[in-house]
PDB file of C-alpha atoms in Angstrom:
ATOM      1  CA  UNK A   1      43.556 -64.887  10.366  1.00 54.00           C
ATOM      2  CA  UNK A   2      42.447 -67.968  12.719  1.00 50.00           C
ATOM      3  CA  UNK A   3      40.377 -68.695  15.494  1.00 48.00           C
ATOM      4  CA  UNK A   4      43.508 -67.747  18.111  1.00 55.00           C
ATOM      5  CA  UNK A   5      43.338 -64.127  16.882  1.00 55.00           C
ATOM      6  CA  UNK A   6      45.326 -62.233  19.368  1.00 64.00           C
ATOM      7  CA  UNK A   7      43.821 -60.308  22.461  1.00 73.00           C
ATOM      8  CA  UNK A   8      43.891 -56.561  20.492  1.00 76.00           C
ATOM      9  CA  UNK A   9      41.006 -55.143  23.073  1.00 74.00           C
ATOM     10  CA  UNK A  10      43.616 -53.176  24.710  1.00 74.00           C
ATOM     11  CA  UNK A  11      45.245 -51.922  21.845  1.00 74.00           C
ATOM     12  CA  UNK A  12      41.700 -51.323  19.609  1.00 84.00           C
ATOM     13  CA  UNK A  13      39.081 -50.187  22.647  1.00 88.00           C
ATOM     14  CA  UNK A  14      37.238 -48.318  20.671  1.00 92.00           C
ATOM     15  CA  UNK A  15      36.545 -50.709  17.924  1.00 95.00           C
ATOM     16  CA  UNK A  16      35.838 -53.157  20.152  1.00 96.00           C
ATOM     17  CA  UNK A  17      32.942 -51.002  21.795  1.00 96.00           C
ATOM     18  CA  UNK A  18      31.787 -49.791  18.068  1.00 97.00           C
ATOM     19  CA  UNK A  19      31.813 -53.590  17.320  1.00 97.00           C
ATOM     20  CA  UNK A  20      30.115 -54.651  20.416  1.00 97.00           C
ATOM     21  CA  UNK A  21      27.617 -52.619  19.526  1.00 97.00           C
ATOM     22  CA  UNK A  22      26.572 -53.557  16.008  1.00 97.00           C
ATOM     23  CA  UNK A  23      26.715 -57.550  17.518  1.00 97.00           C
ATOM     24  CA  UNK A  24      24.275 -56.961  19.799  1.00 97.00           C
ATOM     25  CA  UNK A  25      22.333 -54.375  17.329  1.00 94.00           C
ATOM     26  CA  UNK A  26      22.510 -57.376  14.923  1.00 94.00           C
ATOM     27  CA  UNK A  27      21.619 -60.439  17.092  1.00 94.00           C
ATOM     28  CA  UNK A  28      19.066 -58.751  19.157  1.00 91.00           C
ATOM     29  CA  UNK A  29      20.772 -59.318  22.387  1.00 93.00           C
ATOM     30  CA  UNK A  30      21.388 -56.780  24.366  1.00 93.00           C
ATOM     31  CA  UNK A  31      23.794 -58.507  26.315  1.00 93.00           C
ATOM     32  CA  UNK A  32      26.246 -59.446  24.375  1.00 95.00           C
ATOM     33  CA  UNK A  33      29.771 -59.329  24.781  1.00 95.00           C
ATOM     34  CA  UNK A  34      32.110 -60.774  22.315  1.00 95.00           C
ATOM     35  CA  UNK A  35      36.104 -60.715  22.647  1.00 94.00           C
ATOM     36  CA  UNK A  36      38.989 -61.879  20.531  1.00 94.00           C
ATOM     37  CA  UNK A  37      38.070 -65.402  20.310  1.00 94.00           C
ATOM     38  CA  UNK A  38      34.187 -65.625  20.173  1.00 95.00           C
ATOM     39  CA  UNK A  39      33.055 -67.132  16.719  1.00 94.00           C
ATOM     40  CA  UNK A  40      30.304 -68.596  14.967  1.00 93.00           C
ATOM     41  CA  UNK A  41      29.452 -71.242  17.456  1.00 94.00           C
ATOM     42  CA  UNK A  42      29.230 -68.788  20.072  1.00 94.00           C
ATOM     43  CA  UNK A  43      26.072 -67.290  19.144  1.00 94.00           C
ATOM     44  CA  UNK A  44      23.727 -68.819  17.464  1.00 90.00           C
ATOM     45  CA  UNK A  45      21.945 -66.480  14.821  1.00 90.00           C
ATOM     46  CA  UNK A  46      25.232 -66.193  13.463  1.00 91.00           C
ATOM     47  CA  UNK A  47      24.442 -68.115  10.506  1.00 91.00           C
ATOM     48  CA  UNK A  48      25.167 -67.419   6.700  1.00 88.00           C
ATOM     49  CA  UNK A  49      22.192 -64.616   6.733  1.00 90.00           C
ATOM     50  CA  UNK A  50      23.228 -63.461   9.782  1.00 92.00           C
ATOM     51  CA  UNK A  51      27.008 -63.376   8.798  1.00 93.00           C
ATOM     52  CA  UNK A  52      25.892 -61.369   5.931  1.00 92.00           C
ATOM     53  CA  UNK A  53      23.782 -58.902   7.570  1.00 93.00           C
ATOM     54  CA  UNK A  54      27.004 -58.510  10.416  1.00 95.00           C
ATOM     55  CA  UNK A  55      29.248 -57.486   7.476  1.00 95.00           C
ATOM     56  CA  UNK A  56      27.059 -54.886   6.201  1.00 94.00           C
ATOM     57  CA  UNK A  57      26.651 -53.815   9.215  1.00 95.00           C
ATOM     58  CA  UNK A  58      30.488 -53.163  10.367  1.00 96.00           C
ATOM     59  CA  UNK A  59      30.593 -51.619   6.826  1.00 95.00           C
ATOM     60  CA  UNK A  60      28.097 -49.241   7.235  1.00 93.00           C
ATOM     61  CA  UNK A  61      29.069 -48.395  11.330  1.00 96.00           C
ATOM     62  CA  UNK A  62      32.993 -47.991  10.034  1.00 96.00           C
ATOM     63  CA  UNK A  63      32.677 -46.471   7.004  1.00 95.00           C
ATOM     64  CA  UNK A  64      34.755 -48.951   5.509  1.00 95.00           C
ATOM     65  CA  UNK A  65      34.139 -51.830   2.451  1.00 94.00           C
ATOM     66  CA  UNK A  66      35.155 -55.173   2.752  1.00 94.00           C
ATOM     67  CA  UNK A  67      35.791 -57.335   0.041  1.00 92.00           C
ATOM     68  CA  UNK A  68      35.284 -60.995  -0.721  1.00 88.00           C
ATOM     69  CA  UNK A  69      38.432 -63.084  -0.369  1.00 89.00           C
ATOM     70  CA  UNK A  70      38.795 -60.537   2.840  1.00 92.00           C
ATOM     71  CA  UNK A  71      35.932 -62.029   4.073  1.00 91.00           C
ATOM     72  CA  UNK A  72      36.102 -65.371   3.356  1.00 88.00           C
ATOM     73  CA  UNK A  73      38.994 -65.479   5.956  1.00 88.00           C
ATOM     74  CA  UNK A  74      37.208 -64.006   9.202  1.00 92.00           C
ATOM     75  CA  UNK A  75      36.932 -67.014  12.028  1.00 92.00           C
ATOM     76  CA  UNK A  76      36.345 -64.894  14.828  1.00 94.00           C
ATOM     77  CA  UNK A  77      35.835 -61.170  16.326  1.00 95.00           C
ATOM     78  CA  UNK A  78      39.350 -60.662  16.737  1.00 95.00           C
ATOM     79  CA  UNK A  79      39.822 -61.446  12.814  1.00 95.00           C
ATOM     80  CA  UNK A  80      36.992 -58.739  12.647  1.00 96.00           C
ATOM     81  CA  UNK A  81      39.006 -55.972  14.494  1.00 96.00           C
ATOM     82  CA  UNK A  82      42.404 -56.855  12.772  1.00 94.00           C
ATOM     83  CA  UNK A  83      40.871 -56.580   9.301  1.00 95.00           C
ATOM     84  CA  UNK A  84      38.299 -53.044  10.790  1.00 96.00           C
ATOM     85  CA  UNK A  85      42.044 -51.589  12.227  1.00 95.00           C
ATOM     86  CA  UNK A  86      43.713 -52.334   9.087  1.00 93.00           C
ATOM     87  CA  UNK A  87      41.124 -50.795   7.411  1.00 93.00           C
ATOM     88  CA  UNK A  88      41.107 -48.005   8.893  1.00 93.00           C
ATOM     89  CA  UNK A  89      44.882 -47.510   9.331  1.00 88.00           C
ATOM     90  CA  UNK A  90      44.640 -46.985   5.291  1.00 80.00           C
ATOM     91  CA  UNK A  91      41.891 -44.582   5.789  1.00 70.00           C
ATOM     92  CA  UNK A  92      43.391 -41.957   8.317  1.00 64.00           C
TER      93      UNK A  92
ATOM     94  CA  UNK B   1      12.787 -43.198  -9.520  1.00 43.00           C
ATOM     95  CA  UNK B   2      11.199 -46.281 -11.169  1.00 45.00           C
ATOM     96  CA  UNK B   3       7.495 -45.950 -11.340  1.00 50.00           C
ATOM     97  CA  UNK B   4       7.260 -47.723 -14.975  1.00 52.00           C
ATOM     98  CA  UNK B   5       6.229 -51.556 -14.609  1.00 56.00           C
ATOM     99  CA  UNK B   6       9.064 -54.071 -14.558  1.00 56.00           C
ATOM    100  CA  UNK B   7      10.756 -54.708 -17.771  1.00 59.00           C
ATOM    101  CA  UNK B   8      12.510 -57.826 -17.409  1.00 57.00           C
ATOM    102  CA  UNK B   9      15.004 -56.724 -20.291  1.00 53.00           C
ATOM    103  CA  UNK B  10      15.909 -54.098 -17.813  1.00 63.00           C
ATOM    104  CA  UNK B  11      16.367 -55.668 -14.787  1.00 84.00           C
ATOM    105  CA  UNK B  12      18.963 -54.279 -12.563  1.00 91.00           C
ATOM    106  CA  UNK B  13      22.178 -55.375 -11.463  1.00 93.00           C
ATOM    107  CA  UNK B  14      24.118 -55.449  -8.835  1.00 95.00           C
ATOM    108  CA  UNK B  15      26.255 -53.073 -10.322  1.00 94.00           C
ATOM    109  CA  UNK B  16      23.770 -50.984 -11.517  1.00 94.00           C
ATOM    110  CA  UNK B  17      22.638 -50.025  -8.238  1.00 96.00           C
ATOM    111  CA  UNK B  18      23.730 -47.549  -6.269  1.00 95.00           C
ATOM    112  CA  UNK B  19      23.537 -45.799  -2.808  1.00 95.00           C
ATOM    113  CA  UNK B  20      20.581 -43.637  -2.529  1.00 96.00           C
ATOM    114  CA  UNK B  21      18.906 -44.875  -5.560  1.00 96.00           C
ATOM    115  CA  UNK B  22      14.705 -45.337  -5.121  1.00 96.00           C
ATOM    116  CA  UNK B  23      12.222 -46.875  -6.402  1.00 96.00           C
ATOM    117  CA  UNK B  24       8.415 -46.553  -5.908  1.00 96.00           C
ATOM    118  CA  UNK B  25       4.772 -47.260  -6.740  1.00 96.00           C
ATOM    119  CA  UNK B  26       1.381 -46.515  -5.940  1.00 97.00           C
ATOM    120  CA  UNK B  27      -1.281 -48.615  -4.842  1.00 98.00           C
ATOM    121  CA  UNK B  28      -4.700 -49.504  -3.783  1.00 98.00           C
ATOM    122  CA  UNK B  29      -5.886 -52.184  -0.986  1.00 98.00           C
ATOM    123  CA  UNK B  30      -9.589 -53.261  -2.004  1.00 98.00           C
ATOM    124  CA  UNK B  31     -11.859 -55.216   0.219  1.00 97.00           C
ATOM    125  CA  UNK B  32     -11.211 -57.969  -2.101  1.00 98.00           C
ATOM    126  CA  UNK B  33      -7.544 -58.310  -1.218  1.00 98.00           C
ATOM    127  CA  UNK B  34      -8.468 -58.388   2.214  1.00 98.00           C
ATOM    128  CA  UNK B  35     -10.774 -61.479   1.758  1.00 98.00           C
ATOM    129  CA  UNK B  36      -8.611 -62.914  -0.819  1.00 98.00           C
ATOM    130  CA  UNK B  37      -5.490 -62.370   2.012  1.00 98.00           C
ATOM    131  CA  UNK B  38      -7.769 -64.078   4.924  1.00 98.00           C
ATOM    132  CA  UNK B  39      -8.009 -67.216   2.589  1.00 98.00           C
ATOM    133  CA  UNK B  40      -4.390 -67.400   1.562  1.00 97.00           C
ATOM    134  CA  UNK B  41      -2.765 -66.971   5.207  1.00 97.00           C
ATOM    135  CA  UNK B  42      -5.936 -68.491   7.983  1.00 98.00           C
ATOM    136  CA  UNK B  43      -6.048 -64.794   9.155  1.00 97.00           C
ATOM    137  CA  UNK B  44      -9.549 -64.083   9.608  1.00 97.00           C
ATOM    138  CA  UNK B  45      -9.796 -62.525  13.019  1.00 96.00           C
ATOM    139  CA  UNK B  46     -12.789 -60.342  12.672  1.00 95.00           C
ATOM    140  CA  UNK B  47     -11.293 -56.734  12.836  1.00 95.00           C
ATOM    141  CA  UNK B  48     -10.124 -57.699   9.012  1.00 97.00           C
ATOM    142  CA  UNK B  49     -13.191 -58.934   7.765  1.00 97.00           C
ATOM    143  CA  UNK B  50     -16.497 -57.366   9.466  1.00 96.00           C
ATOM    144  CA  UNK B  51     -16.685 -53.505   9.979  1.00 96.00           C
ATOM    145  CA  UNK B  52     -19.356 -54.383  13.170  1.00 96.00           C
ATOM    146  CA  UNK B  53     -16.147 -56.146  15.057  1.00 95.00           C
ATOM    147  CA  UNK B  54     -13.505 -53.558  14.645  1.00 95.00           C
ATOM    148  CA  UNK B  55     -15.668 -50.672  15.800  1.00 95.00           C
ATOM    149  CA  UNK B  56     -16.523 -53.074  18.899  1.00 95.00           C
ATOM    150  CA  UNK B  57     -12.620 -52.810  19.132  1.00 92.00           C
ATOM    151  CA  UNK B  58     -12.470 -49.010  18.705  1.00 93.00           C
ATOM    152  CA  UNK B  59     -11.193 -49.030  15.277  1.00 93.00           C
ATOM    153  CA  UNK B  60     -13.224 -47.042  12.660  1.00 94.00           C
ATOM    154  CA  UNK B  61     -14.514 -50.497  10.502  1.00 95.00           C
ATOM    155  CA  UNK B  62     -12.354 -53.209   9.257  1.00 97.00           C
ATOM    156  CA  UNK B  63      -8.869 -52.871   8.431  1.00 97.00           C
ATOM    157  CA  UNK B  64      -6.194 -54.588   6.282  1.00 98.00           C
ATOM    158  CA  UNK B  65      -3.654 -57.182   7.773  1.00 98.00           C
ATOM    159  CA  UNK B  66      -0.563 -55.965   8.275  1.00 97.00           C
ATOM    160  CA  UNK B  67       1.067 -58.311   6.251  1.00 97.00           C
ATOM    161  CA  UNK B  68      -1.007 -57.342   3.471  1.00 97.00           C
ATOM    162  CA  UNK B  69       0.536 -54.175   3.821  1.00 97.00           C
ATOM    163  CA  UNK B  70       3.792 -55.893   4.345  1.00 96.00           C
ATOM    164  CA  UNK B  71       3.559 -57.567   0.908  1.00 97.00           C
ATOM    165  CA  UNK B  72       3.756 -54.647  -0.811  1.00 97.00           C
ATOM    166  CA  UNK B  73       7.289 -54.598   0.291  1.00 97.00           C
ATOM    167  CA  UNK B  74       7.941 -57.923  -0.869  1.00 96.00           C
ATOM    168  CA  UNK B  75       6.672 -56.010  -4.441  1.00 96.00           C
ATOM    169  CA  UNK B  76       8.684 -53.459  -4.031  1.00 96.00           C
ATOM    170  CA  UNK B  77      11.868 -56.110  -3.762  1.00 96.00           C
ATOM    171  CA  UNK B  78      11.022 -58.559  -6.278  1.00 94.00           C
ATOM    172  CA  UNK B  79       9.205 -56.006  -8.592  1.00 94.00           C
ATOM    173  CA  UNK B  80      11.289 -52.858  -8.555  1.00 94.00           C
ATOM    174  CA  UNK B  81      14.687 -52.443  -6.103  1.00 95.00           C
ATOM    175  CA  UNK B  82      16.632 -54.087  -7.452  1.00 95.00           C
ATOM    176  CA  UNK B  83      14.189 -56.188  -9.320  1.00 93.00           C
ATOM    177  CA  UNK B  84      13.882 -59.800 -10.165  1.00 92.00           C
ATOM    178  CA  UNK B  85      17.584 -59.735  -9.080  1.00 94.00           C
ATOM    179  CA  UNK B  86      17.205 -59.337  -5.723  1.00 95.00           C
ATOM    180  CA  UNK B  87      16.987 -62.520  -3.199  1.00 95.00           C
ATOM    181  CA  UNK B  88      15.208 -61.274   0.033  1.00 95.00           C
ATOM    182  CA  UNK B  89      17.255 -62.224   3.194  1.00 94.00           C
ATOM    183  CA  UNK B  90      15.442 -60.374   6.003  1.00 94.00           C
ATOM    184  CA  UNK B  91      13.202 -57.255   6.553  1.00 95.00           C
ATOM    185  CA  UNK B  92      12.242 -55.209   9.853  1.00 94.00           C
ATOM    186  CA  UNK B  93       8.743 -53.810   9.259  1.00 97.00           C
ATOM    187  CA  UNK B  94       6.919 -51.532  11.475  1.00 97.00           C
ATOM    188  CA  UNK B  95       3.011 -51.418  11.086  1.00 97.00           C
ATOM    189  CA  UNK B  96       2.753 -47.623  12.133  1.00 96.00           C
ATOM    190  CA  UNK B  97      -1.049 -47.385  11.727  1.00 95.00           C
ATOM    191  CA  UNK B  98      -3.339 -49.527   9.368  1.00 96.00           C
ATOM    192  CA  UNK B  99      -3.509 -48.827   6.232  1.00 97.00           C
ATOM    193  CA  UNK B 100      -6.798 -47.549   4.693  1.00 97.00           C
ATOM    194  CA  UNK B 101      -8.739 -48.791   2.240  1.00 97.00           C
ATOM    195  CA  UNK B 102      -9.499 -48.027  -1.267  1.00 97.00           C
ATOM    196  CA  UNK B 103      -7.273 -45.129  -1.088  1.00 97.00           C
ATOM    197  CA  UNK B 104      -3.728 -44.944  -2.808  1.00 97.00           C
ATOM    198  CA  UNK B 105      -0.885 -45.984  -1.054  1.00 98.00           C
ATOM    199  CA  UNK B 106       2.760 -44.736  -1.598  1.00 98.00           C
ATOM    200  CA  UNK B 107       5.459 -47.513  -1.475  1.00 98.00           C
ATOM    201  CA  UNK B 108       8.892 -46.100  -1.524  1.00 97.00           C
ATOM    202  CA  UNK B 109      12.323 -47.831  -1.390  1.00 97.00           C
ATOM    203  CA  UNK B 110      15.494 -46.572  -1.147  1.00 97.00           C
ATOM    204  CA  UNK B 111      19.377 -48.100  -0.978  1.00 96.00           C
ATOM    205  CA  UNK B 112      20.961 -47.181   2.420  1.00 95.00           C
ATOM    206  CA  UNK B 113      24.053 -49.468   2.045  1.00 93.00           C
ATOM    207  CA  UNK B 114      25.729 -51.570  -0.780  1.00 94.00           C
ATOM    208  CA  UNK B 115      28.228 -54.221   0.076  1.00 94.00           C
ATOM    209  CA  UNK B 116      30.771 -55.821  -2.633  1.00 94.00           C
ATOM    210  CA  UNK B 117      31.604 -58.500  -0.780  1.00 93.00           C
ATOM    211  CA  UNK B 118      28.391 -59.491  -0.079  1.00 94.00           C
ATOM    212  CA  UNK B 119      26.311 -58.727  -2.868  1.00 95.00           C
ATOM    213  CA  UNK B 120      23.919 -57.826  -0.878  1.00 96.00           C
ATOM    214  CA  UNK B 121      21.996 -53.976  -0.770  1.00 96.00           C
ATOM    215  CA  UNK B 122      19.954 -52.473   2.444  1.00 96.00           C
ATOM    216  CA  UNK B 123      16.935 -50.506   1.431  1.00 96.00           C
ATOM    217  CA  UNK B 124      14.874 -48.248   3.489  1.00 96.00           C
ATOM    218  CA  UNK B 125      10.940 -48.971   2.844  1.00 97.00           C
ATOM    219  CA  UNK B 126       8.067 -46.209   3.499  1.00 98.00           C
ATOM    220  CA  UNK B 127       4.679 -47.052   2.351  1.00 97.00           C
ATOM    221  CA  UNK B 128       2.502 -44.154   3.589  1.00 97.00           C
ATOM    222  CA  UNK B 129      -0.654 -42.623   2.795  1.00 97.00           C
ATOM    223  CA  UNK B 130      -0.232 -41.045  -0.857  1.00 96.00           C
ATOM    224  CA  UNK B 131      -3.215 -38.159   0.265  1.00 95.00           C
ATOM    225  CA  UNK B 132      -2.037 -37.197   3.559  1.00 95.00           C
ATOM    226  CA  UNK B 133       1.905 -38.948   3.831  1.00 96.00           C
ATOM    227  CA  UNK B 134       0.861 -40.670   7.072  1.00 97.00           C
ATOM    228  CA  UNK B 135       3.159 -43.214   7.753  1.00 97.00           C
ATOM    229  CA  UNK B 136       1.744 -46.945   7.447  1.00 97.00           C
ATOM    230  CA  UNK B 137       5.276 -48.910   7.540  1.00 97.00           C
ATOM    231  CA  UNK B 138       8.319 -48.021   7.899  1.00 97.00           C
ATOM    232  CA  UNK B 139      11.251 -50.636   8.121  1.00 96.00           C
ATOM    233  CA  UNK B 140      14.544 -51.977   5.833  1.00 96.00           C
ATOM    234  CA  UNK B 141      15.014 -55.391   4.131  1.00 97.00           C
ATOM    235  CA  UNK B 142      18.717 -56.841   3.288  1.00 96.00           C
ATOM    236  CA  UNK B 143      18.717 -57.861  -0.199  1.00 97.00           C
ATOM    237  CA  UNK B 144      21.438 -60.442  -2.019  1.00 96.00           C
ATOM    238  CA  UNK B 145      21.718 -59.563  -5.617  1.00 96.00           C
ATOM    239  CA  UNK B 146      22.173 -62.717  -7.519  1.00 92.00           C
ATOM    240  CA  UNK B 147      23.862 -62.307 -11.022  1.00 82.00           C
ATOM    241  CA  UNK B 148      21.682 -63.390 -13.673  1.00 76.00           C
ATOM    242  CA  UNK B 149      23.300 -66.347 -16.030  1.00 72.00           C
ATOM    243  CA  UNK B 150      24.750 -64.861 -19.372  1.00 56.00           C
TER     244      UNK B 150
END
């Protein structure tokens, strides 16, 4: 995972729009748009709480548990979607 | 449910918990906790402390501060779900209508969500009115579960 996560939006729409949605749910901005390459510095309430309160978050709108190491290695929303996608993919 | 008082030689884990275990007590605002509240936070706008000033606000008499409401959340964290545990990182409260006084309140939590790799829980809080189940609050907090040192 890195901060030049590839452009998936075409290939994951859907999680991108379920994932847009718990941002902005999260950081209390309507507004929001985040793509493959928007990270920490982007918004600024993304901070440790925040982070914390995002993961939850795409747990609980995906159905799906993350764990720590998993985590530990997320830079960016495209890192999000690759490890949501993968997630799923063992799911379904 | 957990109505006992806290035993600290029980206090819960993170892996103890689990989704869509509660927790809950009862409890009383006085007039007393109300001045003792205006001291402790500066709050002393007169719809909290004279009966004469709320009505002139069309309340019924004085009412509690929110927050003194609120606190009883904070209780229900550090007290009960999950316990002396549990490291508060945020709550969302609602103050649906003031709560009374001298007349039992209901505070109930219960846990929504449990992350791993987090450590952290999401709890759903209620504190109504224990006679009639009016709502007073209604809101969540996100919870970090620390593990206690062996």
């Amino acid at each position: 995972m890195s901060i030049e996560a590839k452009d998936n939006r075409a290939a994951e729409p859907q999680i991108w729009t379920r994932l847009n949605r718990v941002f902005r749910e999260v950081f209390d901005a309507p507004g929001l748009d985040v793509g493959p390459d928007t990270t920490a510095a982007d918004i600024d309430e993304w901070d440790s709480v925040g982070y914390i309160t995002l993961i939850v978050s795409i747990e609980r709108e995906f159905g799906i548990e993350m764990i720590g190491p998993e985590i530990g290695e997320l830079q960016s929303a495209g890192d999000i979607v690759e490890l949501i996608a993968s997630k799923l993919a063992v799911t379904s | 449910m957990y109505d006992e008082p806290f035993d600290p030689l029980n206090a819960l884990t993170f892996d103890d918990l689990i989704v869509g275990m509660t927790a809950s007590f009862h409890h009383r605002i006085t007039i007393e906790e109300i001045e003792r509240f205006a001291a402790l936070s500066g709050d002393t706008s007169p719809m909290h402390m004279s009966d004469d000033a709320a009505i002139e606000h069309g309340l019924d008499g004085r009412i509690p501060h929110g927050m003194l409401s609120g606190a009883l959340a904070s209780r229900l964290v550090g007290m009960h779900l999950p316990g002396p545990n549990g490291l508060l990182q945020s709550m969302k409260l609602t103050f649906v209508r003031p709560a009374p006084i001298d007349e039992d309140l209901l505070v109930l939590g219960r846990i929504e969500a449990k992350s791993p790799a987090t450590h952290t829980v999401v709890l759903k809080i209620r504190i109504t009115e224990a006679k009639t189940g009016y709502m007073v609050i209604r809101g969540s907090a996100q919870v970090g579960v620390l593990n206690p040192e062996s």
